XYZ file of C-alpha atoms in Angstrom:
479
model
C 46.404 47.112 101.980
C 45.152 50.599 101.098
C 45.883 52.502 98.285
C 44.613 55.896 99.414
C 47.918 57.229 99.300
C 49.330 56.245 96.068
C 48.901 59.497 94.241
C 50.808 61.284 96.893
C 53.286 58.298 96.628
C 53.278 58.958 92.933
C 53.943 62.541 93.407
C 56.935 62.229 95.565
C 58.533 59.728 93.273
C 57.826 62.178 90.212
C 59.275 65.086 92.080
C 62.496 62.985 92.901
C 62.752 62.062 89.259
C 62.585 65.826 88.346
C 64.979 66.488 91.079
C 67.616 63.741 89.806
C 66.723 65.323 86.233
C 67.505 68.339 87.515
C 71.062 67.535 89.303
C 71.959 65.374 86.265
C 71.225 68.388 83.981
C 73.468 70.949 86.542
C 76.369 68.261 86.460
C 76.048 68.459 82.463
C 76.002 72.028 82.745
C 78.787 72.650 85.150
C 80.817 69.992 83.229
C 80.472 72.231 79.574
C 81.643 75.242 81.361
C 84.681 76.408 79.518
C 86.608 78.232 82.567
C 88.965 79.719 80.136
C 86.174 81.537 78.412
C 85.069 83.463 81.600
C 86.121 86.596 83.296
C 87.334 86.594 86.898
C 83.435 87.379 88.222
C 82.179 84.909 85.905
C 85.064 82.111 86.974
C 84.053 82.690 90.463
C 80.315 81.909 90.539
C 80.913 78.692 88.819
C 81.972 76.335 91.559
C 84.490 74.350 89.399
C 86.039 77.673 88.313
C 86.581 79.260 91.420
C 90.441 80.345 92.074
C 90.100 83.370 94.227
C 89.811 83.228 98.057
C 90.045 85.804 100.431
C 92.939 86.410 103.037
C 90.391 87.222 105.901
C 89.409 83.471 105.632
C 90.664 81.922 108.646
C 90.738 78.519 107.216
C 92.740 79.507 104.464
C 95.099 82.190 105.823
C 96.740 80.628 109.078
C 99.553 82.903 110.307
C 100.243 86.493 110.209
C 102.782 88.693 111.518
C 102.381 92.618 111.522
C 105.354 94.745 111.910
C 104.165 98.046 112.806
C 106.024 97.903 116.257
C 108.559 94.696 116.050
C 110.844 96.182 113.385
C 110.278 100.167 113.465
C 107.421 100.420 110.890
C 105.117 102.735 112.485
C 101.947 103.452 111.087
C 101.230 101.867 107.615
C 98.034 103.997 107.305
C 100.415 107.641 106.988
C 103.342 105.055 105.349
C 101.301 102.772 102.945
C 103.705 101.919 99.630
C 106.807 104.157 101.336
C 109.702 101.610 100.937
C 109.535 97.872 100.708
C 109.405 95.335 102.887
C 112.439 92.739 101.915
C 112.049 89.419 103.398
C 113.085 85.764 102.880
C 112.500 82.480 104.588
C 115.552 80.663 106.461
C 116.738 77.465 104.983
C 114.046 74.336 105.426
C 111.673 76.733 106.920
C 113.670 77.317 110.176
C 112.036 80.819 110.426
C 111.885 84.321 108.467
C 114.344 87.479 107.893
C 112.247 90.546 107.699
C 113.599 94.379 106.804
C 112.531 97.529 107.290
C 115.346 99.733 104.965
C 113.678 102.919 105.656
C 114.554 102.221 109.687
C 117.821 100.553 109.169
C 116.074 97.627 111.083
C 116.149 93.513 110.666
C 114.220 91.256 112.435
C 114.215 87.458 112.672
C 111.597 85.118 113.804
C 112.225 81.207 114.532
C 110.111 78.162 113.214
C 108.050 78.355 116.556
C 106.860 82.202 115.951
C 105.702 81.233 112.608
C 103.169 78.622 114.275
C 99.481 78.898 113.679
C 97.566 80.947 115.988
C 100.533 82.693 117.432
C 100.359 86.510 118.313
C 100.224 88.793 115.440
C 102.446 91.698 116.948
C 105.373 88.849 118.174
C 108.913 90.420 118.651
C 111.329 88.669 116.976
C 114.249 86.234 118.339
C 116.995 88.172 116.590
C 117.083 92.303 115.547
C 119.683 93.979 113.841
C 119.884 97.585 113.612
C 122.324 100.059 112.210
C 122.001 104.010 111.313
C 121.995 105.040 108.081
C 122.783 102.660 105.554
C 119.038 101.443 104.419
C 120.007 98.009 106.310
C 117.881 94.940 104.772
C 117.430 96.983 100.957
C 118.184 93.380 100.059
C 117.507 90.190 102.397
C 118.628 86.713 101.282
C 119.115 83.467 103.668
C 121.224 80.325 102.812
C 123.696 78.380 104.929
C 127.392 79.145 104.640
C 130.561 76.935 104.196
C 129.703 75.620 108.139
C 126.436 74.574 107.198
C 124.916 77.274 109.537
C 122.005 79.585 108.691
C 123.033 82.891 107.539
C 121.474 86.065 106.140
C 122.362 88.084 103.634
C 121.620 91.974 104.091
C 122.663 94.514 101.575
C 122.907 98.030 102.922
C 123.211 100.018 99.751
C 123.381 103.520 101.430
C 126.763 102.465 102.669
C 127.902 100.156 100.198
C 127.995 97.229 101.822
C 126.603 93.416 102.138
C 126.737 92.209 105.644
C 126.567 88.121 105.955
C 125.001 87.474 109.564
C 124.490 84.214 111.666
C 120.782 83.705 111.705
C 120.474 81.603 114.528
C 121.462 83.959 117.157
C 119.244 85.682 119.865
C 119.193 89.151 120.916
C 119.612 92.890 119.365
C 122.397 93.702 117.987
C 124.319 96.065 115.500
C 124.411 94.576 112.541
C 127.973 95.782 112.013
C 129.051 93.910 115.313
C 126.724 90.709 114.514
C 127.886 90.317 111.030
C 130.741 87.384 109.965
C 131.469 88.837 106.871
C 131.377 92.244 105.643
C 131.660 92.833 101.745
C 131.761 96.526 100.787
C 132.972 99.064 98.191
C 131.588 101.751 99.671
C 129.959 103.476 97.413
C 127.470 103.251 94.078
C 124.789 102.057 95.846
C 126.571 98.631 96.186
C 123.987 96.128 98.091
C 121.021 96.978 96.457
C 120.041 93.805 95.073
C 121.769 90.460 96.205
C 122.116 86.831 94.665
C 124.123 83.816 96.145
C 125.399 80.742 94.092
C 128.259 78.919 93.082
C 128.677 81.192 89.596
C 132.546 79.832 89.342
C 131.982 76.489 89.896
C 134.651 75.832 92.698
C 132.078 74.128 94.905
C 132.018 77.223 97.121
C 128.887 79.780 96.910
C 129.494 83.286 95.732
C 127.827 86.924 96.031
C 126.737 88.819 93.419
C 125.169 92.072 94.140
C 124.104 95.431 91.904
C 125.203 98.882 92.596
C 123.027 100.885 90.120
C 124.652 104.248 90.954
C 128.478 102.558 90.180
C 129.717 105.009 87.536
C 127.526 106.452 85.206
C 125.626 103.266 84.154
C 125.898 100.897 87.446
C 127.282 97.393 87.654
C 127.277 94.309 89.199
C 129.719 92.897 91.504
C 130.596 89.361 91.868
C 132.565 88.386 94.846
C 134.203 84.558 95.054
C 133.116 82.876 98.566
C 133.775 81.602 101.213
C 133.345 84.632 103.202
C 134.673 85.966 106.734
C 135.626 89.049 107.891
C 136.169 91.982 106.108
C 136.309 91.779 102.352
C 137.299 94.435 99.891
C 135.041 93.816 97.073
C 136.937 96.555 94.535
C 140.179 94.659 95.346
C 139.036 91.374 95.610
C 135.696 91.222 93.454
C 135.093 91.316 89.784
C 133.108 94.131 88.341
C 130.443 93.826 85.584
C 129.700 97.264 84.099
C 126.262 98.257 82.758
C 125.884 100.472 79.701
C 124.014 103.106 78.313
C 121.280 100.660 77.381
C 121.812 98.197 80.069
C 121.579 99.395 84.092
C 121.133 96.900 86.361
C 118.538 98.405 88.072
C 115.888 95.088 88.384
C 116.199 91.633 89.344
C 119.158 89.739 90.336
C 119.009 85.855 90.560
C 120.967 83.069 90.545
C 119.561 80.683 88.337
C 120.762 77.122 89.633
C 123.275 75.165 87.265
C 120.853 75.216 83.805
C 123.626 73.658 81.698
C 124.768 71.188 83.675
C 128.667 72.332 83.656
C 128.827 72.317 87.412
C 128.440 76.043 87.982
C 125.366 78.214 88.331
C 124.050 80.962 85.611
C 123.236 84.815 86.625
C 120.053 86.375 85.717
C 120.109 90.251 85.942
C 117.063 92.222 85.058
C 117.283 96.068 83.594
C 113.253 97.092 83.756
C 114.075 100.348 82.506
C 115.121 98.949 79.181
C 112.911 95.989 79.469
C 115.716 93.417 79.196
C 117.191 90.514 81.186
C 120.564 89.232 80.586
C 121.865 85.745 81.401
C 125.536 84.935 82.405
C 126.999 81.606 81.838
C 128.481 80.076 85.076
C 132.209 79.897 85.072
C 132.308 82.320 82.253
C 135.289 85.086 82.099
C 132.962 87.383 83.656
C 133.527 85.425 87.215
C 137.503 86.119 87.038
C 138.059 89.605 85.286
C 136.203 92.466 84.371
C 133.346 92.857 81.994
C 129.913 94.365 80.680
C 126.652 93.363 79.909
C 127.223 94.039 76.208
C 129.552 91.008 76.405
C 126.592 89.051 78.334
C 125.798 85.330 77.121
C 122.310 86.315 76.296
C 120.316 89.163 76.075
C 116.407 89.145 75.957
C 114.157 91.804 75.010
C 110.652 92.022 76.193
C 107.744 94.718 76.508
C 107.174 97.431 79.617
C 109.284 97.067 82.399
C 110.240 93.483 81.467
C 112.738 92.512 83.988
C 111.413 93.730 87.385
C 111.154 89.822 88.832
C 112.371 86.713 87.846
C 112.447 83.484 88.465
C 113.580 79.875 87.684
C 110.893 77.272 87.497
C 110.276 73.710 86.038
C 110.934 72.458 83.154
C 107.769 73.251 81.438
C 108.142 72.220 77.758
C 109.804 68.534 78.611
C 113.363 69.798 76.675
C 115.243 69.145 79.704
C 116.195 72.618 80.858
C 114.169 74.370 83.574
C 112.577 77.562 82.183
C 112.404 80.991 82.695
C 109.478 83.352 84.275
C 110.137 86.977 83.939
C 107.602 90.025 85.570
C 106.460 93.344 83.664
C 104.240 94.220 86.255
C 103.904 97.669 84.313
C 102.639 96.135 80.840
C 99.415 97.121 79.741
C 99.305 94.226 76.997
C 95.689 93.680 78.208
C 94.613 95.987 81.050
C 96.701 99.195 81.513
C 99.073 98.714 84.477
C 97.409 95.011 84.568
C 101.182 93.250 84.277
C 102.511 90.765 82.384
C 104.395 87.484 83.264
C 106.229 85.607 80.680
C 107.490 81.844 80.389
C 110.294 81.779 78.418
C 111.647 78.620 77.104
C 115.400 77.964 79.244
C 116.857 76.079 76.457
C 116.402 78.649 73.730
C 117.863 81.447 76.157
C 120.786 79.067 76.962
C 121.687 78.979 73.361
C 122.588 82.583 73.777
C 122.700 85.949 71.403
C 120.726 88.549 71.261
C 116.656 87.536 71.676
C 113.473 88.669 71.640
C 110.945 87.443 74.377
C 108.295 86.772 71.774
C 111.159 84.861 69.928
C 111.354 82.206 73.274
C 107.905 82.650 74.938
C 105.957 79.930 76.039
C 103.258 81.285 77.428
C 101.999 84.309 79.257
C 99.622 85.201 81.757
C 97.814 88.822 82.764
C 96.686 90.594 85.149
C 92.921 91.059 85.616
C 92.624 94.473 86.359
C 93.867 98.110 85.685
C 96.797 98.552 87.722
C 96.784 95.164 89.009
C 100.787 95.145 88.356
C 101.079 91.301 88.107
C 104.329 90.197 88.348
C 105.974 92.610 90.807
C 107.240 89.666 92.607
C 107.938 86.134 91.537
C 109.320 82.913 93.178
C 109.579 79.292 92.656
C 107.488 77.307 95.360
C 107.419 74.222 96.431
C 104.047 71.616 96.071
C 101.500 73.619 98.447
C 98.525 71.342 97.582
C 99.948 67.751 97.605
C 99.662 67.296 94.199
C 103.501 66.281 93.353
C 103.759 69.321 91.437
C 105.777 72.559 92.269
C 104.121 76.079 91.971
C 105.343 79.124 90.917
C 104.096 82.141 92.807
C 103.535 85.492 91.459
C 102.676 89.030 93.671
C 100.117 91.384 92.065
C 99.804 93.995 94.697
C 97.426 96.417 92.645
C 94.849 93.297 91.976
C 91.445 93.551 92.702
C 89.299 91.357 94.739
C 86.074 89.574 93.842
C 83.928 93.103 95.061
C 86.809 95.274 93.130
C 88.324 96.307 96.243
C 91.979 96.697 95.351
C 93.373 94.605 98.196
C 96.312 93.016 96.212
C 96.964 89.122 95.622
C 99.253 86.211 95.453
C 98.678 83.625 93.089
C 99.922 79.895 93.015
C 100.382 78.514 89.309
C 101.148 75.061 88.507
C 101.445 75.131 84.723
C 100.940 77.545 82.059
C 99.520 74.572 80.092
C 102.536 75.097 77.028
C 101.712 71.626 75.588
C 97.601 71.626 76.130
C 94.396 73.069 74.347
C 94.119 76.675 76.298
C 95.805 79.202 74.458
C 99.173 80.070 75.652
C 97.878 83.498 76.343
C 95.516 83.948 79.454
C 94.391 85.385 82.592
C 96.342 84.504 85.844
C 93.112 83.497 87.580
C 92.563 80.931 84.771
C 96.217 79.408 85.405
C 96.360 79.275 89.050
C 94.693 79.855 92.498
C 94.869 82.842 94.339
C 94.527 84.340 97.848
C 93.467 88.402 98.052
C 94.337 90.797 100.601
C 92.373 91.675 103.751
C 91.509 95.513 102.784
C 91.569 98.023 100.613
C 95.089 99.132 99.734
C 96.579 95.796 101.730
C 99.103 95.670 98.530
C 99.495 91.930 99.044
C 102.214 90.279 96.418
C 104.479 93.457 96.884
C 107.225 90.754 97.795
C 106.776 86.546 97.708
C 108.333 83.985 98.590
C 108.120 79.837 98.936
C 109.687 76.335 98.768
C 109.766 75.913 102.715
C 107.674 72.915 104.681
C 107.737 74.998 107.912
C 105.397 72.676 110.136
C 106.860 69.421 108.564
C 103.809 67.731 107.025
C 104.930 67.577 103.734
C 103.221 70.624 102.093
C 105.006 73.969 101.247
C 104.311 77.320 102.506
C 103.766 80.564 100.565
C 104.677 84.093 102.245
C 103.725 87.353 100.685
C 104.141 90.714 102.017
C 100.903 92.671 102.458
C 103.108 96.464 102.134
C 99.853 98.528 102.859
C 99.118 96.835 106.264
C 103.248 96.308 107.223
C 102.073 92.588 107.432
C 103.557 89.356 106.432
C 101.095 86.922 105.386
C 101.918 83.153 105.517
C 99.450 80.701 103.537
C 100.123 77.109 104.682
C 100.287 73.972 102.202
C 96.760 72.724 101.534
C 95.167 76.490 101.632
C 95.199 77.284 98.138
C 94.293 73.659 96.263
């Protein structure tokens, strides 16, 4: 046996050992990295800390629909930021309804149109139009008393809310297609809408804001079920705004937080930086009231109350917790925005409260004018780990190249019981997708909680206002 090549063999073994040592050292160094101490760019340079992907990645973003032709949004290059694009997924992921209020047009796309690989410019199966009413300024979907999917459309210039069957096909006038028309005809009635069983009678009711109703605006509540023409002035209940609390922000059903069989109503007042909570089955569901008599008032910072959502019980006290957006807040970055997680149990106790006294945690936008918290939604489990996420929009956020593309984030937990500080950057708490280009404004509106393709993972939807597009991020893309 020749030993001529023994030095070479020893050299190879030595290199192998060195490489193994390097690998072990690298693993040790990665294990020692504390992602919570890094900024966005530093996190993305560390494999274990990476959270932000680009919407241009075909493996992550599965479906995109552009509305430049289908619902009359002509040239996004000339109209970036001019007016919202409200949308909502239909129940069980049966489709999506998207509105162009400036053009008085609403389109409804079915499940098949949302399938991966489809034409970006696909036309809606149902097209609704109506002149001069700002149709679709608010869009919600639900099922009516017969179990049929419907879209609830606010048209505030007309002072009306329409309930329209969503499973039809064709082009119709919105009033012609509506199964119910709820109206006052004034006060910008229909600016925002919420749907829930507020009086506890087993039927879903309608709540809607009318910010120009009287001097201080109002919220109207109408008991369901609905059919035909409903005169809200005669048949509804008016909750009047006050000099300090004009309802000009979020309006959401909170579900039944206290277990009494009736849903709570959340009303945002971003001009005042406040949130009001009205307990279900309260006096406000049967007789006129104002927001001075709200069960709870929570005062925050900035434009607190611009968006609101109900999330899972984060502190394990048996009550779901509330999430409130303040996209104009500058606590960390100028205009970076803040999302507050409030203790639902404390808020339910009622009274005049400070957000600082009820806060469990806060997250902040990571760039100037990121506007984190512009949109919020409770999502489902998009990554298969058994935990439902919170969806957060930041339409002014920057990507890793400092291009202002906007972003949408999914957050699983604020870690209220963990070792990480309860105040942190949003990228530390969740995964995100940035927009496709400068000015995309991804995250102006967000929705989730639907499994379109039936794979057990839930999808995330976000509007890119600057591109007049809906981006549907399928389950599994944000893990």
